[in-house]
XYZ file of C-alpha atoms in Angstrom:
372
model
C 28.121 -63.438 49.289
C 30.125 -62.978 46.187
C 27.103 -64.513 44.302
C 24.945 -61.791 45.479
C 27.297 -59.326 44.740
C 27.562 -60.895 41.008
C 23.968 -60.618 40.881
C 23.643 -57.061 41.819
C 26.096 -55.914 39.435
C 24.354 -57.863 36.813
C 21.626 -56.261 37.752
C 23.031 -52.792 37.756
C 24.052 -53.260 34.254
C 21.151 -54.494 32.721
C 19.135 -51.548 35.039
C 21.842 -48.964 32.344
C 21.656 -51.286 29.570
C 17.843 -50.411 29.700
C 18.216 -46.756 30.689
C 20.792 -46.411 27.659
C 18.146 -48.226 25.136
C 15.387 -46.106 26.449
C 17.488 -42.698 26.103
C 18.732 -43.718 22.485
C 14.919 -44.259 21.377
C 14.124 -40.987 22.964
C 16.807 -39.346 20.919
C 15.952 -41.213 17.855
C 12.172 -40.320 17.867
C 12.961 -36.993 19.227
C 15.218 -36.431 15.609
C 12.666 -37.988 13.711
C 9.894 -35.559 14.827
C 12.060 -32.781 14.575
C 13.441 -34.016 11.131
C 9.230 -34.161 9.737
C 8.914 -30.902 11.295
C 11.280 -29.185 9.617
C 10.306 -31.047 6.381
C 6.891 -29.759 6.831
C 8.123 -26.503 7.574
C 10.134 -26.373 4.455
C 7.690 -27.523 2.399
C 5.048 -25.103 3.767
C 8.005 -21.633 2.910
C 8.315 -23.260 -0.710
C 4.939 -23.643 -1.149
C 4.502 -22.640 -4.682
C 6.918 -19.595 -4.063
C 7.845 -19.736 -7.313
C 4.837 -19.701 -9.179
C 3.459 -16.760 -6.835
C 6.104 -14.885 -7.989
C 5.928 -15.876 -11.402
C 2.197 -14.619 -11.609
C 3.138 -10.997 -9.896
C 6.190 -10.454 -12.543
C 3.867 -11.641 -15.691
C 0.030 -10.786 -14.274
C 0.674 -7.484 -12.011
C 4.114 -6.087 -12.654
C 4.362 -6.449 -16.438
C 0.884 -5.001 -17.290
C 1.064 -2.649 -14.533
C 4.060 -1.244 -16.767
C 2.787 -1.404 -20.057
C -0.801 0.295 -19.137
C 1.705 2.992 -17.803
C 4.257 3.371 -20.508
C 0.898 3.727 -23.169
C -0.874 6.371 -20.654
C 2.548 8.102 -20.791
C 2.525 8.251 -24.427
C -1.018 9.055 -24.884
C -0.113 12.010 -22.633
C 2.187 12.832 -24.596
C 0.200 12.762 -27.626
C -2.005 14.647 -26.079
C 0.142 17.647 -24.953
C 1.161 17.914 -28.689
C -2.176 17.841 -29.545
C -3.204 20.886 -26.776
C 0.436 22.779 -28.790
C -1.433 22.809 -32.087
C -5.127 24.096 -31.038
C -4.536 25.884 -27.779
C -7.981 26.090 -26.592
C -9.547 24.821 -23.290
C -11.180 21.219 -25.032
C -7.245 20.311 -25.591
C -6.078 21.415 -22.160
C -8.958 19.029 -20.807
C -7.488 16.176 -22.107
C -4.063 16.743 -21.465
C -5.559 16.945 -17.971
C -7.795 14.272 -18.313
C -4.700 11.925 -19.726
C -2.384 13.353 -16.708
C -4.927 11.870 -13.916
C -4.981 8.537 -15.525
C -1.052 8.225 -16.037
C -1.187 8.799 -12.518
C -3.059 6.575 -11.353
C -1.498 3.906 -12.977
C 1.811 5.049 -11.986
C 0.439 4.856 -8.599
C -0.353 1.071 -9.346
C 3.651 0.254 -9.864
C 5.919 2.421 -8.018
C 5.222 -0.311 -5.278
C 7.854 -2.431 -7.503
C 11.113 -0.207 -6.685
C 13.774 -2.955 -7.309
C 15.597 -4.033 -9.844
C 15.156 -2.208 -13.240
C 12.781 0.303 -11.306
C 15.759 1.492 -8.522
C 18.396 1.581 -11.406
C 16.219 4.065 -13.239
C 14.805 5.516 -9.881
C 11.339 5.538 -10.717
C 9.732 6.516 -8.367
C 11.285 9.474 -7.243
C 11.870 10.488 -10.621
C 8.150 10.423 -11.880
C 6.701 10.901 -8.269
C 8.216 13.074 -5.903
C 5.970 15.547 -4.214
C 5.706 18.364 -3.398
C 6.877 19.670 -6.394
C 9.222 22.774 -6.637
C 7.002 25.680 -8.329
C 9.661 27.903 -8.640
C 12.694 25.961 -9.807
C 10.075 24.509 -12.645
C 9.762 28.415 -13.730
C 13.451 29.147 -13.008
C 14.352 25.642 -14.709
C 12.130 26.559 -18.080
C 13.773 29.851 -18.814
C 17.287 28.224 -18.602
C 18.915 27.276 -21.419
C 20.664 23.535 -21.101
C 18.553 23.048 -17.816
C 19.841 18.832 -16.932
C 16.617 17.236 -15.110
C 18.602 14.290 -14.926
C 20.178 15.769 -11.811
C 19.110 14.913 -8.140
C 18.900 18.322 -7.560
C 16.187 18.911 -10.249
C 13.803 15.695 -8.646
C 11.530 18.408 -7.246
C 10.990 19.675 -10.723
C 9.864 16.726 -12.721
C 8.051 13.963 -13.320
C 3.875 14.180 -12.056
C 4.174 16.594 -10.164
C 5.660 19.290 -11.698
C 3.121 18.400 -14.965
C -0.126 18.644 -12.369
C 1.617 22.315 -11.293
C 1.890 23.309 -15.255
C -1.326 22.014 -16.145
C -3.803 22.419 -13.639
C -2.179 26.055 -11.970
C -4.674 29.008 -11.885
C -4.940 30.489 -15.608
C -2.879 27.233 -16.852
C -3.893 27.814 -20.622
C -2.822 31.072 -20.649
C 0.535 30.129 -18.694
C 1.292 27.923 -21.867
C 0.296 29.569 -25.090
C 3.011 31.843 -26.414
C 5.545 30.226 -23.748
C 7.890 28.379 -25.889
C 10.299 27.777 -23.194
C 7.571 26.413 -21.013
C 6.110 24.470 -23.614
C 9.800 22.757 -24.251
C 10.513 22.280 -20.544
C 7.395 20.178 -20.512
C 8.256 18.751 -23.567
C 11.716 17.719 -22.132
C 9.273 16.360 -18.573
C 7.519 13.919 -20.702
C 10.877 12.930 -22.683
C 12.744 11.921 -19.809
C 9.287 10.293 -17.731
C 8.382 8.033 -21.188
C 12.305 6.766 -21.755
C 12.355 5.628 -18.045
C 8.876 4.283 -18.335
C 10.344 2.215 -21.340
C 13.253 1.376 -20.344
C 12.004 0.049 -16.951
C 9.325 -1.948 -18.725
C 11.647 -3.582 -21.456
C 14.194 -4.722 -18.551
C 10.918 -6.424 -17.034
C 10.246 -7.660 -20.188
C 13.249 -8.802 -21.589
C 14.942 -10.542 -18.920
C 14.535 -9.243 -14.877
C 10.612 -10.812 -14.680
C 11.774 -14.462 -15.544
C 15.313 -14.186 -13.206
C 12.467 -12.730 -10.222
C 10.615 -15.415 -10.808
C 13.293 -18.107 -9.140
C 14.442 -15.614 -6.653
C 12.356 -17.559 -4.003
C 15.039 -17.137 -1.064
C 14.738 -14.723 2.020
C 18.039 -13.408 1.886
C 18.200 -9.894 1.681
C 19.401 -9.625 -2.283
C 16.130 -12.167 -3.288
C 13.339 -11.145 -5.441
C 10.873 -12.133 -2.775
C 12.615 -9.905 0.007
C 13.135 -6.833 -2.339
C 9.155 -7.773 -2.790
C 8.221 -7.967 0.780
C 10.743 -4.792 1.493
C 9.192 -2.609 -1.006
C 5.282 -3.899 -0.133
C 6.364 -2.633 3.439
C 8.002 0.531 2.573
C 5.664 1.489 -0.011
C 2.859 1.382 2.082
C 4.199 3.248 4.780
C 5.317 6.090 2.311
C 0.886 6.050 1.210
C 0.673 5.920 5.043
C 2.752 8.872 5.969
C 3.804 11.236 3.155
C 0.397 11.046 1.456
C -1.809 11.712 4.614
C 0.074 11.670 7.923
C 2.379 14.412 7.634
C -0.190 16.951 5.877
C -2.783 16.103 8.531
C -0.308 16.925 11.210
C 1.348 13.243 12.729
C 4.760 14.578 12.684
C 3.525 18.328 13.812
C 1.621 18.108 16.955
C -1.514 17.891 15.408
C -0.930 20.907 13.295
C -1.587 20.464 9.666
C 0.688 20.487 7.065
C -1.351 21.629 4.300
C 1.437 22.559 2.124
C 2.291 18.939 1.749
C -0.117 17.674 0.183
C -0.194 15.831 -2.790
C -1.914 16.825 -5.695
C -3.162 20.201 -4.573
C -3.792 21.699 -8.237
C -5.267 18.497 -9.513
C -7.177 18.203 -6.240
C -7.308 14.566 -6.233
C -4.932 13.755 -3.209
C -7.120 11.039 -2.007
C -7.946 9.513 -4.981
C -4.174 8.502 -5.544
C -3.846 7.752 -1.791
C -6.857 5.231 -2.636
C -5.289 3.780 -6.155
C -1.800 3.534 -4.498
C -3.631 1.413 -1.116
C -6.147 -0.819 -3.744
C -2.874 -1.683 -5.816
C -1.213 -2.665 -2.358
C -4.289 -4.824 -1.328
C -4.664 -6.443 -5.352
C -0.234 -7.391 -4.600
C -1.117 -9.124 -1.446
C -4.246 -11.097 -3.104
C -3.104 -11.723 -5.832
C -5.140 -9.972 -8.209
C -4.035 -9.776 -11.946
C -4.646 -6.679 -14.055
C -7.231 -8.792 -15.392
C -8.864 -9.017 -12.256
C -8.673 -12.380 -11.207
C -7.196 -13.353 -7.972
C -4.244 -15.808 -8.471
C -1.247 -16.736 -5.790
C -0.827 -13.968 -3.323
C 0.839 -13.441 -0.015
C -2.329 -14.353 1.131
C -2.495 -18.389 0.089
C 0.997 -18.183 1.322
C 0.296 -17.260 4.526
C -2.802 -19.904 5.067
C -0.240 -22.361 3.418
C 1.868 -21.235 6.413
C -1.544 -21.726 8.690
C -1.287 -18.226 9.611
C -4.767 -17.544 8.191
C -5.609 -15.201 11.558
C -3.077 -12.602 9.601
C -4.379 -12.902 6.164
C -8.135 -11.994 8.310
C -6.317 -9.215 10.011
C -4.960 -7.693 6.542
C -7.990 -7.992 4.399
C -9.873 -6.069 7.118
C -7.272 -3.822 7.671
C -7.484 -2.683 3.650
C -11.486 -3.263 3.589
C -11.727 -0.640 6.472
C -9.077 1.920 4.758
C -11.002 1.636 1.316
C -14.236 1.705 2.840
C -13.369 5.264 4.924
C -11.314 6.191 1.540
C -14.470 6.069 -0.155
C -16.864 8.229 2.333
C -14.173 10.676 1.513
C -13.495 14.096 -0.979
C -10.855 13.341 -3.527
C -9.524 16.342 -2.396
C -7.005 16.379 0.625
C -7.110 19.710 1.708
C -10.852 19.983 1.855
C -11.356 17.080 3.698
C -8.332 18.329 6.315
C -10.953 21.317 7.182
C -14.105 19.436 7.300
C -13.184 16.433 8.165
C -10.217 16.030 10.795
C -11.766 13.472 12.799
C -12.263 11.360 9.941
C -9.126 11.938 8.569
C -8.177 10.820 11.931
C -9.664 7.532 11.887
C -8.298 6.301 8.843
C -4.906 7.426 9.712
C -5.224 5.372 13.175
C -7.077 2.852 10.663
C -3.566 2.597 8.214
C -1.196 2.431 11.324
C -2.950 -0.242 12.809
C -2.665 -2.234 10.064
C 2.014 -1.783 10.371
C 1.731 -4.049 12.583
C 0.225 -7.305 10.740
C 2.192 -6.740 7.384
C 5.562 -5.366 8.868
C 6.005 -7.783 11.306
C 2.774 -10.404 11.824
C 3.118 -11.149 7.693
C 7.288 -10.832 7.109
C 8.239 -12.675 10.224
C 5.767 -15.275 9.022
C 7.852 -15.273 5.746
C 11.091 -15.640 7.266
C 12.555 -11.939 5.541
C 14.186 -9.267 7.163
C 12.760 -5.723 6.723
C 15.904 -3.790 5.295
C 14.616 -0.456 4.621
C 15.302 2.209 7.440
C 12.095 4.113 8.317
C 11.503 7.144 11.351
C 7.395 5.402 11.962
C 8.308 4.288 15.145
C 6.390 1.160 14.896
């Protein structure tokens, strides 16, 4: 009896013996898997991080800047030219040299970090609508300081596109000294931003963005991700949502529209969504296509997203280009089809603002009323 008992119990404790072994493999191989899946994971988020951001500070950022900061000047060069003849050939190519500042200005005020948000750039050279009558007010004032927040509405683009391309614009300017300084003071303050913004890229902020490769909200690559989010969102709403009538019940908003002397609303809302498509693939000023978010993402195997993006811009540029440069007209033509791309440009919120940043791993910081 008590050598059955014996037995029992030595069976008993071989029976755990066994169950222990088989539970400390399972743990063991359950850590090891976990352990190569987080080294694959990690290895997938750093996949050339650095180099991707390397090639948007020294490919797309830097000559983004210096094609802007030599359009400024050749504006500039221009408007003294139009001061010395006066006639309608010279007030052509100030015009002509306004429309291709802005474009390119449209290509960089994507980058709103670092050097760019000390200066303010984008505000500073970009907000719209502009302020017709505290420009006039603000050019027969003596000591008038556009540096002030109060005076955003009367500078930069904007207030240029009013003063050049207004109704009788030629005559508006000759004789007008005080005009001609208060534009002469515009181009002043929008060429030593442009300068100093490109010099702080060039000097030292493009090589410390370059190893900012963490997802915390102070890193290069979330301030990159932030402002790729918020800066579409700003082409998505303020340059055709709100004037078409998103936040108005349908009701359009004609009177904020961008560009409504120059007449070439669209044309920026295009540049400003092509520059935004070039940052995600990649694309160098020279035009070759390089690291992007896109090889990112397929090194992430998320290569449904990158699909979903490239359509998403394809179809926006593709409607873009069926369309009039000029807002307004196409807001009483062409509602439905303003329609459609707007429907078109929210549809595609969802796949970068949360599809393509939870993929990264970064927190969207910004605060936005979208409602996405």
């Amino acid at each position: 009896m008590q050598l059955r008992l014996q037995l029992q119990r030595n069976i008993k404790l071989i029976i755990m013996k066994i169950l222990s072994l088989l539970i400390l493999l399972t743990l063991l191989l359950f850590g090891f898997s976990c352990k190569k899946k987080k080294t694959n994971e990690e290895e997938a988020v750093n996949f050339k991080k650095g180099e991707m951001l390397v090639h948007t500070a020294n490919k797309i950022v830097l000559p983004g800047l210096l094609n802007l900061k030599n359009s400024v000047n050749e504006l500039n060069s221009s408007w003294n030219q139009f001061k010395t003849n006066q006639d309608d050939v010279s007030l052509l190519e100030v015009q002509s040299k306004w429309e291709s500042a802005v474009l390119k200005f449209h290509r960089v005020k994507i980058y709103e970090f670092g050097p760019s948000a000390t200066v303010g750039l984008r505000a500073a050279l970009g907000t719209f609508p502009t302020d017709t009558a505290k420009i006039i007010s603000n050019s027969t004032s003596s000591g008038t300081n556009l540096a002030l927040s109060t005076n955003v509405d009367a500078i930069g683009f904007p207030a240029l596109e009013f003063i050049f391309f207004r109704n009788n614009a030629k005559n508006q300017l000759i004789g007008n000294a005080q005009m001609q300084t208060y534009v002469d003071d515009i181009l002043a303050k929008m060429s030593g931003e442009v300068n100093s913004v490109y010099s702080s890229w060039n000097i030292g902020y493009a090589a410390s963005f370059g190893t900012s490769t963490g997802t915390e909200s102070t890193s290069g690559f979330s301030f990159l991700i932030n402002e790729f989010n918020k800066e579409y969102e700003l082409a998505k709403n303020a340059k055709l949502g709100i004037p078409i009538g998103k936040q108005s019940l349908g009701i359009a908003q004609i009177e904020y529209v961008e560009s409504p002397y120059a007449k070439i609303s669209l044309k920026i809302l295009k540049e400003n969504v092509l520059a935004l498509r070039d940052l995600f693939r990649g694309k160098g000023n020279n035009g070759v296509e390089n690291l992007g978010f896109d090889d990112y993402l397929n090194a992430l195997e998320k290569s449904t997203i990158v699909t979903n993006i490239n359509n998403g811009f394809d179809g926006i540029i593709a409607d873009l280009n069926n369309l009039n440069d000029d807002l307004i007209i196409e807001i009483q033509n062409s509602p439905a089809q303003l329609d459609a791309l707007y429907t078109k440009m929210q549809n595609l919120v969802v796949h970068i603002k949360t599809d393509m940043t939870s993929a990264f791993g970064v927190l969207i910081t910004y605060q936005d009323n979208d409602g996405d």
